[in-house]
Amino acid sequence: MSTEQLTEVEMITVVIDGFEVTVPKGTLVIRAAEKLGIQIPRFCDHPLLSPAGACRQCLVDIEINGRAFPKPQASCTIPVEPGMIVKTQLTSPVADKAQKGVMELLLINHPLDCPVCDKGGECPLQNQAMSNGRPTSRYEGVKRTYDKPVAISSQVLLDRERCVLCARCTRFSEEIAGDPFITLNERGALQQVGIYEDKPFESYFSGNTVQICPVGALTGTSYRFRARPFDLVSVDSACEHCASGCAMRTDIRRGKTLRRLAGDDASVNAEWNCDKGRWAFKYLITRERVATPMVRGSDGELHEASWPEALAAAAAGLKSKRAGVLVGGRTTREDAYGYSKFARVSLGTNDIDFRARPHSDEETSFLSSIALGLSTTYSDLDKADHVVLVEFEPEEESPIVFLRLYKQVRKRAIHISTTAPRISRGNHKLTAVRTSLSSVSGLTAKSVIILGERAAETGGTISAAVALAASTGAKLAWIPRRAGERGALESGAFPSLLPGGRPVSDASARVDVASAWGVSHLPQNPGRSTSEILQGLNTPDGLEAVVIGGVDPADISADALSQLLNTFVVSLEVSHSAITAIADVILPVAAVVEKQGTFVDWQGHARGFEKAIDDAQTRSDVRILSMLADELGAPINLPSVSATAREIQSLGTWDGARAAFEKTSAGSAPRTEGTTAMLHSWRLLLDLGTLQEGEANLAGTARTARAHISASRAAALGVKNDDRVRVSSERGSLTLPAVIVDISDDCVWVPRNSLNSQVIPALGFSSGVVTVVKA
Amino acid sequence: MTQLTPVLSAHWDEADSFTIEGYQRHGGYKALEKALSMQPDEVIQLVKDSGLRGRGGAGFPTGMKWGFIPQGDNKEHYLVVNADESEPGTCKDMPLLMANPHVLIEGMIIASYAIRANYAFVYVRGEVAHVVRRVQKAIEDAYKAGLLGKNILGKGFDLELVIHIGAGAYICGEETALLDSLEGFRGQPRLRPPFPAIAGLYARPTVVNNVESIASVPAIIANGVEWFQAMGTEKSKGFTLYSLSGHVTNPGQFEAPLGITLRELLELAGGVRAGHQIKFWTPGGSSTPLFTAEHLDVPLDYEGVAAAGSMLGTKALQIFDETTCVVRAALRWSEFYKHESCGKCTPCREGTWWLVQMLHDLEAGKGTEEDLTKLLDLCDNIAGRSFCALADGAVAPIISSLKYFRDEYLAHQRNGGCPFDPIASTTFATVGA
Amino acid sequence: MAFTTEQEAIMDSIVARYPRKRSAIMPLLHFVQSIYGYVTKDGIEKIAEKIEVEAAEVTAVSTFYTQYKSEPVGEYHVGVCINTLCAVMGGDAIYDSVSDHLGIGNHETTKDGKVSLEKIECNAACDYAPVVMVNWEFFDNQTPQSVRNLVDAARAGNPPAPTRGPKTLRTWKQNSEVLAGLSDGLSGEGVSAGPATLLGLKIAKEGGSK
């Protein structure tokens, strides 16, 4: 841990409405007033956007050292100065009249849509018209009208008449997201937000404009006309999608999530989230829920069963069998801890792994040794001089990391390098350059090397990154795609680790845990990884039974599902899936909104959340496992999430020695020639992911799958942009429209899990050699 | 009687005055030679000493503006000339560029040298194709003559000069909106600070000057500070172009020392048209409060006009006689401001929308005296509350017309419509339509 | 292909005039109008490509300015100044007369595509009021009759010469090329200054000068 110099911040004292307030230099008058609890009305001002001074609602009287400004000033554009005296609408009749004047003007063209407008009840215009407006309007003229609403994307609707032209949305899109797909068009009173007709507002962050719009001009298609804010119960929550760690607010009405908003956490997501986090929650309603426990009968069919019956059947199937656990990457920390303890105590095994995706022994070693010792944070990204993205696409795989990096890119000189074979749109915005771990230079102690989960897919990559960090002093960060992975690793849902990062092979660590758990001993050999578990099934020494959490086998490999067919499977699932279809026993578990828990982000910071749906009857995985453990006669005593949280807390983290990282050398890259190519892929943020089901408006903004090839390959194939090409392996093929980009000649890139492009099921692997021909 | 002082216009009556030959025949580009043999800071000091004030309307001391550019900062500096002349009534820069674009170029080279800029732009409004042709050709010829480009006149000074043509937006005459427009954005004004001298074009130190201001520089360099100061008044030095238009017998451009009065100019211009009397006029374009017959002797310099309650602005003297309906005039100007409002800020965007509707009704004779009070209150909520001065210009004709001609508004109401004959004010009134 | 190689080369040369690419957006829009007569979708996309911005950022600019048209205008685009001074001096009467005569209104074009009409703002020629601009060339001191004659002649393919401009009135597209900063070699034609512009000088020479 490094100690940082605290820089002196100059503080300035000013007087606002007769009260003194002391704030750091650079603070805007409107912010300083807020510190006193004085709310100057405003529309275009937003603390996270550059000042605009456009709406003129925040006018106040200012004098500095006795010299008064001749006219009222926009307090959102003026930083405090020594000797400044401010009079807001509270003490200056001039400021008050000016504000009321502006409000009257804003309302002359604003439609009386309140009864049908989503924003009603939580609308800054309504609120401020009441607090800082005239009681009646003197306008007797004709209001301007437009056709409404206009869909600027499938998920955002625009009612132009309501727009007060504060330009928050256009400023956000340009400054924060780097996606200026919406702009102000026309001039004067006809000025309006618009898109280029052929290019809808398909930004991964478009939903933030709906949230910051101070009127009902921008609304979400999925939420339009659905609810009034006073019907909703709001709960602070944590996003269950990626590992960025966003704070969230979930709004529930009568037991159903109606919408989610970005929560406020300056250290993580500021006040932003991505469209997936915002809108992908309908999976709970559209996927078929596992309503009751189910047991597969002798007729081979699944039948509903009572809990005692199902637990008994599960225990019977697991007892005296070699059993393992596949946890999946989406559990809460407490549930992962439950799986971890269950595996060791109830099944007597270390064959447990949370990775439901391609992985490697190299990654296993990395996660066992180095990963939990990393303490890189968002703050380190803020200060980095150079960030190397190793098999990691920020905008697709961890959008808030993208926003964080983009903020720096806009602010100052920062190097961003990527090992990707092509510069994606997101990386283009980051001004990233292509590099390789062997050739990247100029790294210092302020640099950050980010390892994505796909670094595991090429042998030697992780080792090279580790060596590079060691030799340059750069910081390492590991950013997986799913929200539960870091927490699962910390909870020991992993073949070589017990909870708290305790190495399985360390005797004193085992004793530590064993005594905490009240058992005499714990299995001492590192267990099987996910792929070893799956591949070992149906072999003489392989496992005979598997307990599976939220796992999609197609994410792991093309054979995973078939490998499980003849194994005894106990599935803990929220909704019916490929696994439940082959399971022997299904135990229903609670969805994220139905339980409390904690997600740990890639930094290792935890965000807890309470149960959003108060009267939900379902139970968290850990509770189910505790009941199953009881049934097996090897109890784990975790009857609730809070009890689990307490146990995790008291067990604490390991401060002893960790395992040593075993390096892997890079293999030789396969040769390609003629029509063969190295296939590269990654998952787009919006794709066929299970948790995005049921939300067609969100899916409408997903990017079309295309095969990305180089100009010379295209020429060799006689292919132009949009011509169809077939990408094949021995196992199968994908046919997609081509797009010619700057990519290495020997590579082809396709999205990993998009419509018409599901790589693992179709081709049988996530990366490898394919042939590309004109279709 | 103040004497006219043709300096800029001295040779406009020659058929080739706009060519480089025509310009050089009368000493063109000699001032440049002189300036390049001085130190840049000396040139700035000379212009400061002369007392030259910006001729684009604000009257800010030109030399002082040049002096604001930080020197030795290792950043690119830019000179941008505002040739977006669009203030209603203003018609001096376009004829100047049509008749003698080279004087501007010479002035630009001198100014760029002084502020250490190696790139200069002239932003010409787009609605004047032939002016564009003339300026474009003048630039080409200046390059050919070694007056632009690398190592000008062998003095080691490089300057690229680019003509940038507008596309129809009055707001782009506002200096920060002009910069945004030149950068390729919508022409909307910027927050200040930072000021253009610190962060202007491409966030670099920039001087934005009016055409006439820069065009005046060669003569000052050539003839000296004393010569310039011998013309004009104590605080408004030098000569300038006064544009006389409207109901005068002979409208046109009159180059005179600052401080001349309208009475004097009318005498030179043959007076108000025969059989008519002056009713109201603008000293500096539609954005300046109106004057009437009682202001004929106001010295037309910055201080004199300000003291009389208006602004000298661009010296756009629009003369209206008694056949003109002042309500119609105010309405049409209001429609102009509404059309040209950039839309950024609420008071201007929504305010001009409302003002036009109100004036429309008043011109049609609707409403009561109450509405006049409401109109003034609306003006009060707009003036000084907007992002830039366009809105202030928008309310000026309304406020001042109500001040001097309140009864005319009421007459419309009594009359149920405009009591004036719109044809009587036209140039073809006697001839017929 | 919406643009020929030659046209693209011209666009590249326009971009090269400026230290930053984005500044070229305005002349590029005039250039597109010189080819198609108005701002086409192809034009927007090509400009976006040339200056490396999103198409939306191009439409943001193209819709801001009055001179960029989203629909074709006539070969001869007639702008009648109706700002206060010109309106009072006869602009309103001229507009009503020619609008009636052509049977079209503001921003409309005759069916034969020859003439379009627009109410324009002050064009900096107030001493020549009432002013009419055709394809942004000066037609000073107009009357209703003279403008009716003008548009009739334009429709017949033989428009009068501008008062202060080239010897022959050029078309909308041709003049748009000038506005893109491309020379058509006609700067030498036409007077250096009109009579009103020279009035002060004349009087000064006759004894009113210093």
Coordinates of N, CA and C in Angstrom, one line a residue, chain A residues 101-229:
Chain A
G101 N -39.0 35.1 -14.4 CA -39.2 35.4 -15.9 C -38.7 34.3 -16.7
V102 N -37.6 33.7 -16.4 CA -37.1 32.6 -17.2 C -38.0 31.4 -17.1
M103 N -38.5 31.1 -16.0 CA -39.5 30.0 -15.8 C -40.7 30.2 -16.6
E104 N -41.2 31.5 -16.6 CA -42.4 31.8 -17.4 C -42.1 31.5 -18.9
L105 N -40.9 31.9 -19.3 CA -40.6 31.7 -20.7 C -40.4 30.3 -21.1
L106 N -39.9 29.5 -20.2 CA -39.8 28.0 -20.4 C -41.1 27.4 -20.6
L107 N -42.1 27.9 -19.9 CA -43.4 27.3 -19.9 C -44.3 27.7 -21.1
I108 N -43.9 28.8 -21.8 CA -44.8 29.3 -22.8 C -45.0 28.3 -23.9
N109 N -43.9 27.5 -24.2 CA -44.0 26.5 -25.3 C -44.1 25.1 -24.7
H110 N -44.0 24.9 -23.4 CA -44.1 23.6 -22.9 C -45.5 23.1 -22.8
P111 N -45.7 21.9 -23.3 CA -47.1 21.4 -23.4 C -47.6 21.0 -22.1
L112 N -48.9 21.0 -21.9 CA -49.5 20.6 -20.6 C -49.7 19.1 -20.7
D113 N -48.5 18.4 -20.8 CA -48.6 16.9 -20.9 C -48.5 16.2 -19.6
C114 N -48.4 16.9 -18.5 CA -48.2 16.3 -17.2 C -49.1 15.0 -17.0
P115 N -50.4 15.1 -17.3 CA -51.2 13.9 -17.0 C -50.7 12.7 -17.8
V116 N -50.1 12.8 -18.9 CA -49.7 11.7 -19.7 C -48.1 11.5 -19.7
C117 N -47.4 12.3 -19.0 CA -46.0 12.3 -19.1 C -45.4 11.5 -18.0
D118 N -44.4 10.6 -18.4 CA -43.8 9.8 -17.4 C -43.1 10.5 -16.3
K119 N -42.6 11.7 -16.6 CA -41.8 12.5 -15.6 C -42.7 13.0 -14.5
G120 N -44.0 13.1 -14.7 CA -44.8 13.7 -13.7 C -44.7 13.1 -12.3
G121 N -44.5 13.9 -11.3 CA -44.3 13.4 -10.0 C -42.8 13.3 -9.6
E122 N -41.9 13.3 -10.6 CA -40.5 13.4 -10.2 C -39.8 14.3 -11.2
C123 N -40.5 15.4 -11.5 CA -40.1 16.3 -12.6 C -39.5 17.6 -12.1
P124 N -38.2 17.8 -12.4 CA -37.6 19.1 -11.9 C -38.3 20.3 -12.5
L125 N -39.0 20.2 -13.7 CA -39.7 21.4 -14.2 C -40.9 21.6 -13.4
Q126 N -41.7 20.6 -13.1 CA -42.9 20.7 -12.2 C -42.5 21.3 -10.9
N127 N -41.5 20.7 -10.3 CA -41.0 21.1 -8.9 C -40.6 22.6 -8.9
Q128 N -39.7 22.9 -9.9 CA -39.2 24.3 -9.9 C -40.2 25.3 -10.3
A129 N -41.1 24.9 -11.2 CA -42.2 25.8 -11.6 C -43.0 26.2 -10.3
M130 N -43.2 25.2 -9.4 CA -43.9 25.5 -8.2 C -43.1 26.4 -7.3
S131 N -41.8 26.1 -7.2 CA -41.0 26.8 -6.2 C -40.5 28.1 -6.7
N132 N -40.2 28.2 -8.0 CA -39.6 29.5 -8.5 C -40.4 30.0 -9.7
G133 N -41.7 29.8 -9.8 CA -42.4 30.3 -11.0 C -43.6 31.2 -10.6
R134 N -44.2 31.8 -11.6 CA -45.4 32.6 -11.4 C -46.5 31.6 -11.2
P135 N -47.6 32.1 -10.5 CA -48.7 31.2 -10.3 C -49.5 31.0 -11.6
T136 N -49.5 32.0 -12.5 CA -50.2 31.9 -13.8 C -49.3 32.3 -14.9
S137 N -49.6 31.9 -16.1 CA -48.9 32.3 -17.3 C -49.6 33.4 -17.9
R138 N -48.9 34.4 -18.5 CA -49.5 35.5 -19.2 C -49.5 35.2 -20.7
Y139 N -49.1 34.0 -21.1 CA -48.9 33.7 -22.5 C -50.3 33.4 -23.2
E140 N -50.6 34.1 -24.2 CA -51.9 33.9 -24.9 C -51.7 33.4 -26.3
G141 N -50.4 33.1 -26.7 CA -50.1 32.9 -28.1 C -50.2 31.4 -28.4
V142 N -49.6 31.1 -29.5 CA -49.7 29.7 -30.1 C -48.4 29.0 -29.7
K143 N -48.5 27.8 -29.1 CA -47.3 27.0 -28.7 C -46.8 26.3 -30.0
R144 N -45.5 26.1 -30.0 CA -45.0 25.3 -31.1 C -45.3 23.8 -30.8
T145 N -45.6 23.1 -31.9 CA -45.9 21.6 -31.7 C -45.1 20.8 -32.7
Y146 N -44.9 19.6 -32.3 CA -44.1 18.7 -33.2 C -44.9 17.3 -33.2
D147 N -44.6 16.5 -34.2 CA -45.1 15.1 -34.1 C -44.4 14.5 -33.0
K148 N -45.1 13.6 -32.3 CA -44.5 13.0 -31.1 C -45.1 11.6 -30.9
P149 N -44.4 10.8 -30.1 CA -43.0 10.8 -29.9 C -42.1 10.3 -31.1
V150 N -40.9 10.7 -31.1 CA -40.0 10.2 -32.1 C -39.1 9.1 -31.4
A151 N -39.0 8.0 -32.0 CA -38.1 7.0 -31.5 C -36.7 7.3 -31.9
I152 N -35.8 7.7 -31.0 CA -34.5 8.0 -31.5 C -33.6 6.8 -31.4
S153 N -34.1 5.8 -30.7 CA -33.6 4.4 -30.8 C -34.7 3.5 -30.4
S154 N -34.6 2.2 -30.4 CA -35.7 1.4 -30.0 C -36.0 1.5 -28.5
Q155 N -35.1 2.1 -27.8 CA -35.3 2.1 -26.3 C -35.4 3.5 -25.8
V156 N -35.3 4.6 -26.6 CA -35.5 5.9 -26.1 C -36.4 6.7 -27.0
L157 N -37.4 7.3 -26.4 CA -38.4 8.1 -27.2 C -38.2 9.6 -26.9
L158 N -38.5 10.4 -27.8 CA -38.3 11.8 -27.7 C -39.6 12.6 -28.0
D159 N -40.0 13.4 -27.0 CA -41.2 14.3 -27.2 C -40.6 15.7 -27.3
R160 N -40.5 16.2 -28.5 CA -39.7 17.4 -28.7 C -40.3 18.6 -28.0
E161 N -41.7 18.6 -27.9 CA -42.3 19.8 -27.3 C -41.9 20.0 -25.9
R162 N -41.7 18.9 -25.2 CA -41.4 18.9 -23.8 C -40.0 19.4 -23.5
C163 N -39.1 19.3 -24.5 CA -37.7 19.6 -24.4 C -37.5 21.0 -24.0
V164 N -36.7 21.3 -23.0 CA -36.3 22.7 -22.6 C -34.9 23.0 -23.2
L165 N -34.4 22.2 -24.0 CA -33.1 22.5 -24.7 C -32.0 22.8 -23.7
C166 N -32.0 22.0 -22.7 CA -30.9 22.2 -21.7 C -29.6 21.6 -22.2
A167 N -29.7 20.7 -23.2 CA -28.6 20.1 -23.8 C -27.8 19.1 -22.8
R168 N -28.5 18.7 -21.8 CA -27.8 17.7 -20.9 C -27.6 16.4 -21.7
C169 N -28.6 16.0 -22.5 CA -28.5 14.7 -23.2 C -27.4 14.8 -24.2
T170 N -27.3 15.9 -25.0 CA -26.3 15.9 -26.0 C -24.9 16.1 -25.4
R171 N -24.8 16.9 -24.3 CA -23.5 17.0 -23.7 C -23.1 15.7 -23.1
F172 N -24.0 15.0 -22.4 CA -23.6 13.7 -21.9 C -23.1 12.7 -23.0
S173 N -23.9 12.7 -24.1 CA -23.5 11.7 -25.1 C -22.2 12.0 -25.7
E174 N -21.9 13.3 -25.8 CA -20.6 13.7 -26.4 C -19.4 13.6 -25.4
E175 N -19.7 14.2 -24.2 CA -18.6 14.3 -23.2 C -18.3 13.1 -22.4
I176 N -19.3 12.4 -22.0 CA -19.1 11.2 -21.1 C -19.0 9.9 -21.9
A177 N -20.0 9.7 -22.8 CA -20.0 8.5 -23.5 C -19.2 8.5 -24.8
G178 N -18.9 9.7 -25.4 CA -18.2 9.7 -26.6 C -19.0 9.2 -27.8
D179 N -20.4 9.3 -27.7 CA -21.3 8.9 -28.7 C -22.2 10.0 -29.2
P180 N -21.7 10.9 -29.9 CA -22.5 12.1 -30.3 C -23.5 11.7 -31.4
F181 N -24.4 10.7 -31.1 CA -25.4 10.3 -32.1 C -26.6 11.2 -32.0
I182 N -26.8 11.9 -30.9 CA -27.9 12.9 -30.8 C -27.2 14.2 -30.7
T183 N -27.8 15.2 -31.4 CA -27.2 16.5 -31.5 C -28.4 17.5 -31.5
L184 N -28.1 18.8 -31.2 CA -29.1 19.8 -31.4 C -29.1 20.2 -32.8
N185 N -30.3 20.2 -33.4 CA -30.5 20.6 -34.8 C -31.3 21.8 -34.9
E186 N -31.3 22.4 -36.1 CA -32.1 23.7 -36.4 C -31.6 24.8 -35.5
R187 N -32.3 25.9 -35.5 CA -31.8 27.1 -34.8 C -33.0 27.8 -34.2
G188 N -32.7 28.6 -33.1 CA -33.8 29.4 -32.5 C -34.9 28.5 -31.9
A189 N -36.1 29.0 -32.0 CA -37.2 28.3 -31.4 C -37.5 27.0 -32.0
L190 N -37.0 26.7 -33.1 CA -37.2 25.3 -33.7 C -36.0 24.4 -33.3
Q191 N -35.1 24.8 -32.5 CA -34.0 24.0 -32.1 C -34.5 22.7 -31.4
Q192 N -34.0 21.6 -31.8 CA -34.5 20.4 -31.2 C -33.4 19.3 -31.2
V193 N -33.6 18.4 -30.3 CA -32.7 17.2 -30.3 C -33.0 16.3 -31.5
G194 N -32.0 15.8 -32.1 CA -32.3 14.9 -33.2 C -31.2 13.9 -33.5
I195 N -31.4 12.9 -34.3 CA -30.4 12.0 -34.7 C -30.2 12.1 -36.2
Y196 N -29.2 11.5 -36.8 CA -29.1 11.4 -38.2 C -30.0 10.2 -38.5
E197 N -31.0 10.4 -39.4 CA -32.0 9.4 -39.5 C -31.6 7.9 -39.7
D198 N -30.5 7.7 -40.4 CA -30.0 6.4 -40.6 C -29.2 5.8 -39.4
K199 N -29.0 6.6 -38.4 CA -28.1 6.1 -37.4 C -28.8 6.5 -36.0
P200 N -29.6 5.6 -35.5 CA -30.3 5.8 -34.3 C -29.3 5.9 -33.1
F201 N -29.9 6.4 -32.0 CA -29.1 6.7 -30.8 C -28.6 5.4 -30.2
E202 N -27.8 4.6 -30.8 CA -27.4 3.3 -30.3 C -26.1 3.4 -29.6
S203 N -26.2 4.0 -28.5 CA -25.0 4.2 -27.6 C -25.3 3.3 -26.4
Y204 N -24.2 2.6 -25.9 CA -24.4 1.7 -24.8 C -24.8 2.5 -23.5
F205 N -24.7 3.8 -23.6 CA -25.0 4.6 -22.4 C -26.2 5.5 -22.6
S206 N -27.0 5.2 -23.6 CA -28.1 6.1 -23.9 C -29.1 6.3 -22.8
G207 N -29.3 5.3 -22.0 CA -30.3 5.4 -20.9 C -30.0 6.5 -19.9
N208 N -28.8 6.8 -19.8 CA -28.4 7.9 -18.8 C -29.1 9.2 -19.2
T209 N -29.3 9.4 -20.5 CA -29.9 10.7 -20.9 C -31.4 10.7 -20.5
V210 N -32.0 9.5 -20.4 CA -33.4 9.5 -19.9 C -33.4 9.9 -18.4
Q211 N -32.4 9.4 -17.7 CA -32.3 9.7 -16.3 C -32.0 11.1 -16.0
I212 N -31.1 11.8 -16.8 CA -30.8 13.1 -16.4 C -31.6 14.2 -17.1
C213 N -32.5 13.8 -18.0 CA -33.4 14.7 -18.7 C -34.3 15.4 -17.6
P214 N -34.3 16.7 -17.5 CA -35.0 17.3 -16.4 C -36.5 17.4 -16.6
V215 N -36.9 17.0 -17.8 CA -38.3 17.0 -18.1 C -38.7 15.6 -18.7
G216 N -39.8 15.5 -19.3 CA -40.2 14.2 -19.8 C -40.0 14.1 -21.3
A217 N -39.0 14.8 -21.8 CA -38.7 14.8 -23.2 C -38.1 13.5 -23.7
L218 N -37.2 12.9 -22.8 CA -36.6 11.6 -23.1 C -37.2 10.6 -22.2
T219 N -37.8 9.6 -22.7 CA -38.4 8.5 -21.9 C -37.9 7.2 -22.4
G220 N -37.9 6.2 -21.5 CA -37.6 4.9 -22.0 C -38.8 4.2 -22.5
T221 N -38.6 3.6 -23.7 CA -39.7 2.9 -24.3 C -40.4 1.8 -23.4
S222 N -39.5 1.1 -22.7 CA -40.0 0.0 -21.8 C -40.8 0.5 -20.6
Y223 N -40.6 1.7 -20.2 CA -41.2 2.2 -19.0 C -42.3 3.2 -19.3
R224 N -42.5 3.6 -20.6 CA -43.4 4.6 -21.0 C -44.8 4.2 -20.6
F225 N -45.5 5.1 -19.9 CA -46.9 5.0 -19.4 C -47.0 3.8 -18.4
R226 N -46.0 3.3 -17.9 CA -46.1 2.1 -17.0 C -46.5 2.5 -15.6
A227 N -45.9 3.6 -15.0 CA -46.1 3.8 -13.6 C -45.9 5.2 -13.2
R228 N -46.4 5.6 -12.1 CA -46.2 6.9 -11.5 C -45.2 6.7 -10.3
P229 N -44.3 7.7 -10.2 CA -43.3 7.5 -9.1 C -43.8 7.2 -7.7

